[in-house]
Coordinates of C-alpha atoms in Angstrom, one line a residue:
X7 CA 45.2 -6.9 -32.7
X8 CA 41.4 -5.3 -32.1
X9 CA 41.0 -4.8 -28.6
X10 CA 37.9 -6.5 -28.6
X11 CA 39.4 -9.6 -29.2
X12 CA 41.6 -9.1 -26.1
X13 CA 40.2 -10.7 -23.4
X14 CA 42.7 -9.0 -21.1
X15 CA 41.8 -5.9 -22.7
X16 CA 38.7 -6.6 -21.5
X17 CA 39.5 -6.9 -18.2
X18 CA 41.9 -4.2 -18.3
X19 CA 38.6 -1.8 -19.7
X20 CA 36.5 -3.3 -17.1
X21 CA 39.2 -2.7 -14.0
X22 CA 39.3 1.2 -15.3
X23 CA 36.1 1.8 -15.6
X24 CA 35.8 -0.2 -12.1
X25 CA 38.0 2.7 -10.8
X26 CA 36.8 5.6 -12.1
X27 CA 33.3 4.5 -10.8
X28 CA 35.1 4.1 -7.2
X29 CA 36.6 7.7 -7.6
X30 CA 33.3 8.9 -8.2
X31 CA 31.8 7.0 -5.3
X32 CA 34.3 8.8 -3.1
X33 CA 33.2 12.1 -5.1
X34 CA 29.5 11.8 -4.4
X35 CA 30.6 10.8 -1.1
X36 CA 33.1 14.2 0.0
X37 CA 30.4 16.2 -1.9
X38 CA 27.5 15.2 -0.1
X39 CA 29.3 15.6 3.7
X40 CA 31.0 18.8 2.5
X41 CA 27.8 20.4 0.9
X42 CA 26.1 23.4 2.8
X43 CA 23.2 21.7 4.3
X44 CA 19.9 21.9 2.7
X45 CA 16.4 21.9 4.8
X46 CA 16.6 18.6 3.7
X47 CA 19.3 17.7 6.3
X48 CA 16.4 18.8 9.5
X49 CA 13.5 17.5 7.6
X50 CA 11.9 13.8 9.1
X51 CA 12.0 10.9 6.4
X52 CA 11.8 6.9 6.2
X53 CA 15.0 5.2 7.4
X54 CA 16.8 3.2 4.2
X55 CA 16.4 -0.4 3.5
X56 CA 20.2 -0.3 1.6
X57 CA 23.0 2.1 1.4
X58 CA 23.3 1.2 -1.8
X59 CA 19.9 1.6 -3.0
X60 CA 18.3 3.6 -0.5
X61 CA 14.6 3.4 -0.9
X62 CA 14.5 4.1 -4.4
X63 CA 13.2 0.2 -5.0
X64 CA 9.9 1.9 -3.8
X65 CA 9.4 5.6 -4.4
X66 CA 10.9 4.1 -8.2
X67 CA 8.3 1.5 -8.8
X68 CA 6.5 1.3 -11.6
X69 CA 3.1 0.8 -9.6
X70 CA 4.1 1.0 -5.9
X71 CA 2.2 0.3 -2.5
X72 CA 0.2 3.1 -2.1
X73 CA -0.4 2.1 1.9
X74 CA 3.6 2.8 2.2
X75 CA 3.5 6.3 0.5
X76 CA 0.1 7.0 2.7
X77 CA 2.3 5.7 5.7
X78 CA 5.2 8.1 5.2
X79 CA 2.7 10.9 4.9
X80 CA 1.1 10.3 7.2
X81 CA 4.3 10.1 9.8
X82 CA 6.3 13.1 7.9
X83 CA 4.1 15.1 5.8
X84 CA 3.6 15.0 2.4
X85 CA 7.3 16.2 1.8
X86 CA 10.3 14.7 3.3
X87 CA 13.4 13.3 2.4
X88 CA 14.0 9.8 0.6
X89 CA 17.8 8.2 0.3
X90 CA 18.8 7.4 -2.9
X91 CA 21.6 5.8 -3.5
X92 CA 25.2 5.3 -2.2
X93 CA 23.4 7.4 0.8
X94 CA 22.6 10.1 -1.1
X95 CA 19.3 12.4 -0.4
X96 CA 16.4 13.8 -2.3
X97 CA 13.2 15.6 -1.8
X98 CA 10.2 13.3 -2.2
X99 CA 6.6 15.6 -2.7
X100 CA 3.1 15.3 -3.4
X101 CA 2.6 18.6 -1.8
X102 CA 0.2 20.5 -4.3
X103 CA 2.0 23.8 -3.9
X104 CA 5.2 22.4 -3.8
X105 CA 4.7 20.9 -7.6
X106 CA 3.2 23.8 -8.9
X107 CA 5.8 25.7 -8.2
X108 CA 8.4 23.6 -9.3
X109 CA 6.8 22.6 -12.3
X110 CA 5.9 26.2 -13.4
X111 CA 9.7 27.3 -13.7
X112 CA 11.7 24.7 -16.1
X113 CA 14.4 26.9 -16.0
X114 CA 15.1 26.9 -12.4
X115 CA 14.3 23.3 -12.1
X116 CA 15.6 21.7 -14.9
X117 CA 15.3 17.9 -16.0
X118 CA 17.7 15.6 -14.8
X119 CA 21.3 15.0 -16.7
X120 CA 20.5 11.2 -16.6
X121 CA 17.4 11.5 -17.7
X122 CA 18.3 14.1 -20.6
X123 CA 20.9 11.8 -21.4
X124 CA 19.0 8.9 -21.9
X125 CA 16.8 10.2 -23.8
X126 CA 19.5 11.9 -26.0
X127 CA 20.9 8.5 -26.4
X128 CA 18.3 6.5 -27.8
X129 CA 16.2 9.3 -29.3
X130 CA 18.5 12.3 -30.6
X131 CA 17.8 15.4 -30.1
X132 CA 14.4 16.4 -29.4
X133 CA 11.5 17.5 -27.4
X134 CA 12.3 15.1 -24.4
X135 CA 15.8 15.7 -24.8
X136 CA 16.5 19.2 -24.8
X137 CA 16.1 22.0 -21.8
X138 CA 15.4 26.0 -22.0
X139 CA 15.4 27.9 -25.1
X140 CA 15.9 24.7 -27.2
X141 CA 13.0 23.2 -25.7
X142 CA 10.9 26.4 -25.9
X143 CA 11.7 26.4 -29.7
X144 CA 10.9 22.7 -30.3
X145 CA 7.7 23.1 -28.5
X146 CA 6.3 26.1 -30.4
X147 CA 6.7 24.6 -33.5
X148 CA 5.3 21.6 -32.7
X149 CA 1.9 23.0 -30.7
X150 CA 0.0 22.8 -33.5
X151 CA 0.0 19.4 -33.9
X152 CA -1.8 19.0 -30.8
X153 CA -4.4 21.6 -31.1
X154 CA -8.0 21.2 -30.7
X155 CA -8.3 22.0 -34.6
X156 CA -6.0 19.0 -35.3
X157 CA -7.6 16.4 -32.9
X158 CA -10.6 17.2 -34.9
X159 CA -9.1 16.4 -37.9
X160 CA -7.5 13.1 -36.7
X161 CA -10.6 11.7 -35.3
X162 CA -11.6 9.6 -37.8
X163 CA -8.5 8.3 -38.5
X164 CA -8.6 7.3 -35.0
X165 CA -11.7 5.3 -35.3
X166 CA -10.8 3.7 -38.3
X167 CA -7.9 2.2 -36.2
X168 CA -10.3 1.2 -33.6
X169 CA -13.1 -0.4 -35.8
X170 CA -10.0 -2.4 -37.5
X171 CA -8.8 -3.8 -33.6
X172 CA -12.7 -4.3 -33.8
X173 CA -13.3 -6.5 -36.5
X174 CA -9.7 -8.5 -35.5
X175 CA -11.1 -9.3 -32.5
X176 CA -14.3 -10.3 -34.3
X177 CA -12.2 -12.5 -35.7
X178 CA -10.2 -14.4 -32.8
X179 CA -14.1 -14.8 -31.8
X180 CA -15.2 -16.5 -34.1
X181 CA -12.1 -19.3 -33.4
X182 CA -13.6 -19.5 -29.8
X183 CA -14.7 -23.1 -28.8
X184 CA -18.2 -23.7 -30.2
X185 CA -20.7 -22.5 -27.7
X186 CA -19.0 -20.4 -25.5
X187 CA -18.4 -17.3 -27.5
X188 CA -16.0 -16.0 -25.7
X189 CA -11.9 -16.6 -26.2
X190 CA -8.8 -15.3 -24.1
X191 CA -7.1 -12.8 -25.9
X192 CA -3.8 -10.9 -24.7
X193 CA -4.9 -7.5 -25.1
X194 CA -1.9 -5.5 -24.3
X195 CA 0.0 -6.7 -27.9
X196 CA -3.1 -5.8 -30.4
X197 CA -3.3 -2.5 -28.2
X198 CA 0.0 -1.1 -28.6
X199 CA -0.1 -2.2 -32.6
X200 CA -3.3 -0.4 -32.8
X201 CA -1.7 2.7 -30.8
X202 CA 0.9 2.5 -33.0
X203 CA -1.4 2.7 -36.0
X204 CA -3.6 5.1 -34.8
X205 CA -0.2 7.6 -34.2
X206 CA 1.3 6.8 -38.0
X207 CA -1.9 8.0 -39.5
X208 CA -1.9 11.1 -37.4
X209 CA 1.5 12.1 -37.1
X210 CA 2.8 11.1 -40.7
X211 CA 0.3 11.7 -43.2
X212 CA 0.8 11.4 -46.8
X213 CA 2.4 14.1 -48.6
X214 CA -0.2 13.8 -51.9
X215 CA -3.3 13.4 -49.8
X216 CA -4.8 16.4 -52.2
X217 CA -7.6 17.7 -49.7
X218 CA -4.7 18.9 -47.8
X219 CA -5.9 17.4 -44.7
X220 CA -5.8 14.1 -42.5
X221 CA -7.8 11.5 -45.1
X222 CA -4.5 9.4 -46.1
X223 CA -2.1 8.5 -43.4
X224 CA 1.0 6.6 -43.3
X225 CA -0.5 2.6 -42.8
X226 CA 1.8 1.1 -40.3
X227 CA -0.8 -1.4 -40.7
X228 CA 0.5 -3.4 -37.1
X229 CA -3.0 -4.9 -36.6
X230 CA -2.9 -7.2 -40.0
X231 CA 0.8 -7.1 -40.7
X232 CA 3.4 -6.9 -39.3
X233 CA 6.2 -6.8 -42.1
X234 CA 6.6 -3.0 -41.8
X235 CA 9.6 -1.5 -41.9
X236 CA 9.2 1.3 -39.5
X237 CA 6.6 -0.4 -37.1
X238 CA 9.3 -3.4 -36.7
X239 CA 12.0 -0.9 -35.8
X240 CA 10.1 0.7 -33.3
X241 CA 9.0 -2.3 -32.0
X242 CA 13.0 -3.7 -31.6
X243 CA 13.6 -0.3 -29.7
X244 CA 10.9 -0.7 -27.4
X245 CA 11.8 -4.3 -26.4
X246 CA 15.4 -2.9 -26.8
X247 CA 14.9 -0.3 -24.2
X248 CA 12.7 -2.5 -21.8
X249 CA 15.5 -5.4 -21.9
X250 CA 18.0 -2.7 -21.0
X251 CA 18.1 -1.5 -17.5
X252 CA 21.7 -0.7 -17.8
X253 CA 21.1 2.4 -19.2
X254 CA 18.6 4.0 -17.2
X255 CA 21.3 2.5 -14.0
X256 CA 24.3 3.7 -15.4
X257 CA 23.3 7.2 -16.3
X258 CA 21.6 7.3 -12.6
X259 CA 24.0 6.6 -10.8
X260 CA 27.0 7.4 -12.6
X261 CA 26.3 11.0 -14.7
X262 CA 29.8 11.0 -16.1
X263 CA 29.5 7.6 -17.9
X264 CA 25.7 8.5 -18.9
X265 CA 27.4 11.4 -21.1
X266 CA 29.1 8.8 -22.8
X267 CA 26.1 6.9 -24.5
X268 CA 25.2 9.0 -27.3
X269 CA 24.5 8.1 -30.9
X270 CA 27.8 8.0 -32.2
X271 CA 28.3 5.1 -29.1
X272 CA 24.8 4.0 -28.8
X273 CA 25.3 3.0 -33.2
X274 CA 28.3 0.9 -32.7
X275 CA 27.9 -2.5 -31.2
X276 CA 31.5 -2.9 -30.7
X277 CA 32.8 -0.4 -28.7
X278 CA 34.4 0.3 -25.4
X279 CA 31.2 2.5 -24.1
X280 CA 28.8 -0.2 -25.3
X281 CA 30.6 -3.2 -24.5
X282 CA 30.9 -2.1 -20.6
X283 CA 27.4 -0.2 -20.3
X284 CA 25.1 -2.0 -22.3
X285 CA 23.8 -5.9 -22.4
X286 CA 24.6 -7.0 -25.8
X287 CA 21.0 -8.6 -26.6
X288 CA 19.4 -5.2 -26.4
X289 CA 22.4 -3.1 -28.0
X290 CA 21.8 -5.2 -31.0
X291 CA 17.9 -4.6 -31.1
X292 CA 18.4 -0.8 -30.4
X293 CA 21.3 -0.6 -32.8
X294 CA 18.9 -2.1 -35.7
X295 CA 15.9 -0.3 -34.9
X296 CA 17.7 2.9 -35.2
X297 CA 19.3 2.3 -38.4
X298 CA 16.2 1.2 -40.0
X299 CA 14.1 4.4 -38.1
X300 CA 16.9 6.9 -39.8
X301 CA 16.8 5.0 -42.9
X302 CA 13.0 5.1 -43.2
X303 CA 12.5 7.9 -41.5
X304 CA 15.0 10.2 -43.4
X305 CA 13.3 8.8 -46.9
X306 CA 10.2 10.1 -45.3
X307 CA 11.4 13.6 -44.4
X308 CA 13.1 13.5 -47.6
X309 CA 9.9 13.2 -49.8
X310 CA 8.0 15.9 -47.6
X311 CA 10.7 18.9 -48.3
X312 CA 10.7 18.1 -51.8
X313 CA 7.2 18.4 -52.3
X314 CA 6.8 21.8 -50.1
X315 CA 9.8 23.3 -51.7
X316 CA 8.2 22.4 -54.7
X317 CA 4.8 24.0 -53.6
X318 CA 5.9 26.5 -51.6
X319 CA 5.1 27.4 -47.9
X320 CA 1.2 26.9 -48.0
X321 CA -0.4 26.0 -45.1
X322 CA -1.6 23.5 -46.5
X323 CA 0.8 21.1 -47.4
X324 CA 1.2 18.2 -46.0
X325 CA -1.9 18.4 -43.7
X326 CA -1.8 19.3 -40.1
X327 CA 0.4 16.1 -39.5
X328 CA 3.3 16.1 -37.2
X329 CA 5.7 15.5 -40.3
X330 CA 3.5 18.2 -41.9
X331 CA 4.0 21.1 -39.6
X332 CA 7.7 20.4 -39.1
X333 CA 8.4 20.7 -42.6
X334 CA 6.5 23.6 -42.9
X335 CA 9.1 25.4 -39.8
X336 CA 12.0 24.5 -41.8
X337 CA 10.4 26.8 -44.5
X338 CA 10.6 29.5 -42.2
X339 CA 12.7 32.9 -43.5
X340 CA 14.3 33.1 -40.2
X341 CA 17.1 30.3 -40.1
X342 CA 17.1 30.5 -36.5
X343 CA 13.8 28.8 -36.0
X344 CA 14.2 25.8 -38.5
X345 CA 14.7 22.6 -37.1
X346 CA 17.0 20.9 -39.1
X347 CA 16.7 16.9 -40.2
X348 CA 18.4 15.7 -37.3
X349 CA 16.1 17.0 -34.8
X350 CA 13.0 16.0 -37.3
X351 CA 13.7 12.5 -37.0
X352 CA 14.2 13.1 -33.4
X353 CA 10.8 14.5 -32.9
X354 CA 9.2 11.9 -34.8
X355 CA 10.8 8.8 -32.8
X356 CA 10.2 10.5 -29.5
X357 CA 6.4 10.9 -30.9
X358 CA 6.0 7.6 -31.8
X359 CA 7.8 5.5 -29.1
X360 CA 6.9 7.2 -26.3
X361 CA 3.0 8.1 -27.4
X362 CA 2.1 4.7 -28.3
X363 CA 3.3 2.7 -25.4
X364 CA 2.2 4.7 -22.9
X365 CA -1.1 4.7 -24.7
X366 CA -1.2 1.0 -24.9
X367 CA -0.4 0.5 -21.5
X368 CA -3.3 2.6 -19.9
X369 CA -5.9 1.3 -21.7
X370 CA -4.8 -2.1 -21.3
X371 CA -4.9 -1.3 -16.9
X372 CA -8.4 0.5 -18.1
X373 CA -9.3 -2.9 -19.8
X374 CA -8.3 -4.7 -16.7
X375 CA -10.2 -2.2 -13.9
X376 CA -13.5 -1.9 -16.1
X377 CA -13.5 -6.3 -16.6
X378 CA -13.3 -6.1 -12.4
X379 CA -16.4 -3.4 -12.1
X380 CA -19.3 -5.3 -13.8
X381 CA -21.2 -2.1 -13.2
X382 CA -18.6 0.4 -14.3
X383 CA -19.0 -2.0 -17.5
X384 CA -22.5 -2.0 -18.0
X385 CA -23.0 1.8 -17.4
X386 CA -20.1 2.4 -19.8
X387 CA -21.9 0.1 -22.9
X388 CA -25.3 1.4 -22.1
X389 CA -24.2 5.0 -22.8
X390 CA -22.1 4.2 -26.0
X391 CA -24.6 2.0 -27.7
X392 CA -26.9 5.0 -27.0
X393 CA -24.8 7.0 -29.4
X394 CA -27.0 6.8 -32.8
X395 CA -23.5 5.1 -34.8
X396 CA -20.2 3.9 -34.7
X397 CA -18.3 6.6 -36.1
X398 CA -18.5 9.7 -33.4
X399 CA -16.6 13.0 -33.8
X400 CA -14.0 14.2 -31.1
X401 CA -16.8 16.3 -30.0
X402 CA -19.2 13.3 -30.0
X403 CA -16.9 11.5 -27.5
X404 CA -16.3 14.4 -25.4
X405 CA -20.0 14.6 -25.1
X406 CA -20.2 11.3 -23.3
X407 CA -19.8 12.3 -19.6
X408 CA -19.1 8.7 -18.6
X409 CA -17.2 8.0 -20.7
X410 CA -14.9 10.6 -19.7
X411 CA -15.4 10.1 -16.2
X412 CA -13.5 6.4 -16.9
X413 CA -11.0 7.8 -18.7
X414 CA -10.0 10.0 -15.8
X415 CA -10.3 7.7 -13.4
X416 CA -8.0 5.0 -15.8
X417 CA -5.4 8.0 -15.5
X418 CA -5.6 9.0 -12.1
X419 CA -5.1 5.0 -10.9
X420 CA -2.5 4.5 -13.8
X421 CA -0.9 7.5 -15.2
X422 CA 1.8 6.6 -17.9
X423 CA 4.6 8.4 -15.4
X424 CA 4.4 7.5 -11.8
X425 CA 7.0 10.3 -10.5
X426 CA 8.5 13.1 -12.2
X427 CA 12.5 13.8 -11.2
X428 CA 13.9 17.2 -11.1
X429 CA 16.7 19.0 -10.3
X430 CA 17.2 22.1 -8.4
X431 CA 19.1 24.8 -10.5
X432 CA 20.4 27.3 -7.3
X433 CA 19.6 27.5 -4.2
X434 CA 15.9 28.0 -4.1
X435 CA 12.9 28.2 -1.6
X436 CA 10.2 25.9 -2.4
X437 CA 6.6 26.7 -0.1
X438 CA 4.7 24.2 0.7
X439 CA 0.7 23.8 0.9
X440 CA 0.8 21.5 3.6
X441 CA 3.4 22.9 6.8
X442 CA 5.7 19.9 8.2
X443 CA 7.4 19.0 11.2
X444 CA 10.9 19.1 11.3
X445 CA 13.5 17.0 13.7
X446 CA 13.3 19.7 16.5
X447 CA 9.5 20.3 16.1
X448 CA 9.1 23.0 14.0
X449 CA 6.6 23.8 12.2
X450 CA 8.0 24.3 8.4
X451 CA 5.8 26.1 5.7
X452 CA 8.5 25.8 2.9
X453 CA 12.0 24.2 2.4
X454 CA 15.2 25.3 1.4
X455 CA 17.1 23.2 -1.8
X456 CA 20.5 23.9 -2.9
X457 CA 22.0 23.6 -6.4
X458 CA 22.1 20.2 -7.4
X459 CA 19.3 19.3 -5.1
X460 CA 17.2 16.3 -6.2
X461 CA 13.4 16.7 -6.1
X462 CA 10.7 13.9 -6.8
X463 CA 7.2 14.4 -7.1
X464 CA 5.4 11.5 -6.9
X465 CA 2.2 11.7 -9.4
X466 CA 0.7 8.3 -8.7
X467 CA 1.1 9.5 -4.7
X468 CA -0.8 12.8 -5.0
X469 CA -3.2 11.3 -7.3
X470 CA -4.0 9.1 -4.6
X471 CA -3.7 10.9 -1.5
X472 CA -6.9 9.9 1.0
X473 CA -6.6 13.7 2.3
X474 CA -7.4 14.9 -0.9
X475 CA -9.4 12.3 -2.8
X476 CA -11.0 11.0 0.3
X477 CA -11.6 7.4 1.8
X478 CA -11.8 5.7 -1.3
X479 CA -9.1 7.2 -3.1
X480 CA -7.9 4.0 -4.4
X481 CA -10.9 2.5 -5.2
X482 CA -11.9 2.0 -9.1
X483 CA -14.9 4.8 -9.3
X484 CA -15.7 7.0 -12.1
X485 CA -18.3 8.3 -10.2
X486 CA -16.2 10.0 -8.5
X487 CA -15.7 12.6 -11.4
X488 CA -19.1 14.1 -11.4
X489 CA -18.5 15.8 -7.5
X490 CA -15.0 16.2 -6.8
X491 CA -13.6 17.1 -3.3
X492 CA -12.4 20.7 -3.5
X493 CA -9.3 19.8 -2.5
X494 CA -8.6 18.2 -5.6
X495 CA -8.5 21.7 -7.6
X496 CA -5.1 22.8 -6.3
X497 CA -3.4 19.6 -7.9
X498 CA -1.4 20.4 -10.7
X499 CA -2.7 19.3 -13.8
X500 CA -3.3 19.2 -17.7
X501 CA -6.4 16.8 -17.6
X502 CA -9.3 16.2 -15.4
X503 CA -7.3 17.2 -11.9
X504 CA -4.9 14.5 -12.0
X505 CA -0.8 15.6 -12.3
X506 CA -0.9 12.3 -14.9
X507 CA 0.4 14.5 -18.0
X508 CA 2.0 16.7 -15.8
X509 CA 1.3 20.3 -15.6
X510 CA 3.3 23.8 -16.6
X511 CA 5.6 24.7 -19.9
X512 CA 7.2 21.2 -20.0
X513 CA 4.0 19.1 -19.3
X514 CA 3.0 16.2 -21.9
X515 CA 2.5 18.1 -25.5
X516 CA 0.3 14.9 -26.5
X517 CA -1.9 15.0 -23.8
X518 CA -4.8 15.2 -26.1
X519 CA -4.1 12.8 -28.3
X520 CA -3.6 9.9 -26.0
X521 CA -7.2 10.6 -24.4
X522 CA -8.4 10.6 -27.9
X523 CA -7.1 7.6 -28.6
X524 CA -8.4 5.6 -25.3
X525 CA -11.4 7.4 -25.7
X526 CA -11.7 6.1 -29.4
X527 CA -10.9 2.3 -28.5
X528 CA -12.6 2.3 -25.5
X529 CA -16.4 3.7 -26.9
X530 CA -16.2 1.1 -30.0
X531 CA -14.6 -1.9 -28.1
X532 CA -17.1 -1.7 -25.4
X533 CA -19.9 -1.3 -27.8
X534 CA -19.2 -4.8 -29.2
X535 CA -17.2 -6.9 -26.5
X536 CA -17.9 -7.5 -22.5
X537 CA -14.9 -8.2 -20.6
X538 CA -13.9 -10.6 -18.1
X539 CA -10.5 -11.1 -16.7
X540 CA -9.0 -14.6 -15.7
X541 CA -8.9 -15.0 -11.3
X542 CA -5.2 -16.5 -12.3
X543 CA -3.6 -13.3 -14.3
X544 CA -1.2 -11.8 -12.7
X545 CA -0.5 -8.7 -14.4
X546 CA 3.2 -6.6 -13.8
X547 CA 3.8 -2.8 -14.3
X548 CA 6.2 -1.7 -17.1
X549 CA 8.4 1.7 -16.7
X550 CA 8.2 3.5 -20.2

């Protein structure tokens, strides 16, 4: 008889895996009071709330206090050490000089297992998953897509979207009750449909569009339908992923079962691996979605190298897509630099789940901060209804100096990633900007890490540090943009100062895009709609 239909087997699976996690506790345990102490060990930090969680319920929060971060900065500097958990350390920074540095060499300060893991696991292979030449590979194929040139081309497409969200919304209006002319609407939902559309269009345009370029996309079509097979399967991962905190737990604390959720496991509902590490609920969502992304998706792929080995390697085919431009690699002479259809689907899920969600979810905190700043508002709609039309280029919008100022600000109070996690490769001296005290009263102007070292740099943190933004560091103020304190310029950073797409070789490839994109919704929405936020939302963070 199956196992499955075992309960002792069960039991018997559960008690084993029970132990091995208790032989790994002890592990963790010996390795951590045998190690050669780090600078860590003599460095001042917060005491922890839990052994078993340490404080990672805070310095882990999606949108933490800001007055406890400030606090322990305050007290210890802005880099001491944080417990994580079963009593284990790592170094928490928003020391300027500190990031740099770190972020600068990927290869000495690679990703986390867990976190490579995970995204292995529910994504394959691709740019999020993979470290050092892999990921060097990946990302110079792929930089094209992400140009200047290509944003330029996308534009449109990216109003289109928004004029659609537009006249949807013109819609729910006009079922508002007579006289008011105004309705509730629960932005965050026709947001992330419209982010997925606007990212379908530009990352998987149609292979017979015969301008070559960007003028017919792939029509998700979330906004008006939602029937589609590809948009419902990355919805069902998304909510799969979001339901399921057992992953992101179990390949945190436990790195040796992590490397056991991979496709192969992650595929099969009914399994040892997924029975013990994953809810069912969401193994079943994420299960679906991935069939139906690899069936799609491969049918996709499919279609584009037919048509390009048809046509040959011409720049042109298949526009300056995402989908394009990978296709186009795998026509490369050189074998070694061809990505093969694996890793293309890979690179298209990671594209899609991560960029529209994260997208979504800032403009929807934008939404929020600009209905709370009636004057932020009004400044905002004066200078888009200035604009002569509807329909502006990506130059058009970057033109629009408040309009960017809001923008940066939305990022710097909500970037999509409030901390970025990595690991020390050797043993490795890290200076810092600003010198600490240590437990004996030293004065410390860098730190020591070992191998295996964890190191968090906290984005939301140092993009709100009072030292370096000034009093009013957490206030909602675009204004701020047009006279920045100097301080601000040693912050590591892709976009307007703030560390929210990261900085250095692995920093966020899409960065462009997703300001495009809230730059896009936000000049036409604002142009037609004024926002006011019920006194009784309460509104929670999400982790994506």
């Amino acid at each position: 008889m199956p196992w499955m239909n075992s309960v002792d087997s069960r039991e018997m699976a559960a008690l084993g895996l029970a132990l091995l996690g208790s032989i790994y506790i002890v592990y963790k345990a010996m390795s951590i009071y045998l190690a050669t102490p780090s600078t860590i060990h003599i460095l001042r930090g917060p005491d922890s709330p839990s052994w078993l969680s340490g404080n990672s319920e805070t310095v882990r929060a999606p949108y933490p206090c800001n007055a406890t971060f400030e606090s322990w900065i305050r007290d210890y500097g802005t880099t001491f050490p944080v417990y994580g958990f079963f009593g284990s350390k790592e170094v928490f920074t928003a020391d300027t000089q500190a990031i740099t540095f770190i972020l600068n060499q990927p290869l000495d300060f690679p990703k986390q297992r867990f976190a490579l893991n995970t995204s292995r696991s529910l994504l394959g292979d691709g740019l999020a998953a993979t470290e050092g030449f892999e990921h060097k590979r990946q990302r110079k194929i792929l930089n094209p897509a992400f140009g200047v040139a290509a944003m330029r081309d996308i534009t449109p497409m990216l109003i289109e979207v928004a004029h659609e969200l537009r006249d949807a919304w013109k819609k729910e209006l006009s079922h508002s009750i007579p006289g008011s002319g105004w309705r509730e609407i629960d932005v965050l939902p026709w947001l992330s449909n419209a982010a997925l559309d606007m990212i379908g269009l530009a990352g998987l345009s149609n292979l017979h569009d015969t301008k070559g370029a960007l003028g017919f996309g792939y029509k998700f079509n979330s906004l008006c339908d939602s029937s589609n097979e590809l948009a419902s399967a990355f919805r069902g991962l998304s909510n799969g992923v979001s339901l399921n905190k057992g992953i992101w737990m179990i390949n945190l604390i436990f790195p040796f079962l992590g490397r056991l959720v991979r496709k192969s496991t992650i595929s099969k509902l009914l399994t040892l691996k997924a029975w013990c590490i994953q809810p069912i609920g969401s193994n079943v969502a994420i299960n679906r979605s991935r069939e139906m992304m690899e069936r799609v998706g491969s049918q996709m792929v499919t279609e584009k190298k037919s048509e390009a080995e048809l046509l040959g390697s011409s720049s042109h085919i298949g526009g300056k897509d995402l989908l394009g431009i990978l296709v186009r690699a795998n026509l490369q002479v050189d074998a070694a630099g061809r990505l093969d259809d694996k890793t293309i689907l890979a690179e298209i899920s990671t594209f899609l789940l991560a960029g529209h969600e994260t997208t979504a979810l800032s403009i929807t905190w934008g939404l929020k901060a600009i209905a709370e700043t009636p004057s932020v508002q009004s400044k905002l709609r004066d200078e888009a209804l200035a604009f002569p039309n509807d329909s502006p280029s990506m130059e058009d919008l970057n033109a629009l100096p408040y309009l960017n100022n809001v923008v940066k600000e939305i990022m710097r109070l909500r970037p999509p990633i409030t901390h970025v996690n990595r690991t020390a490769g050797s043993d490795t001296i890290i200076p810092l900007a600003r010198p600490i005290i240590d437990k004996n009263g030293n004065q410390v102007h860098e730190i020591l890490v070992r191998r295996g070292d964890s190191i968090l740099m906290h984005t939301y943190a140092l993009n709100t540090r009072l030292d370096l933004w000034g009093s009013d560091a957490l206030m909602f103020k675009p204004e701020r943009f047009d006279k920045l304190p100097g301080a601000v310029s040693d912050i590591p950073s892709m976009f307007g100062n703030v560390m929210s797409f990261g900085a250095g070789p692995r920093g966020c490839i899409g960065w462009r895009m997703a300001v495009l994109e809230i730059k896009a919704l936000l000049f036409t929405l604002i142009r037609e709609f004024k926002f006011e936020i019920d006194a009784q939302l309460v509104m929670t963070s999400k982790v994506v």
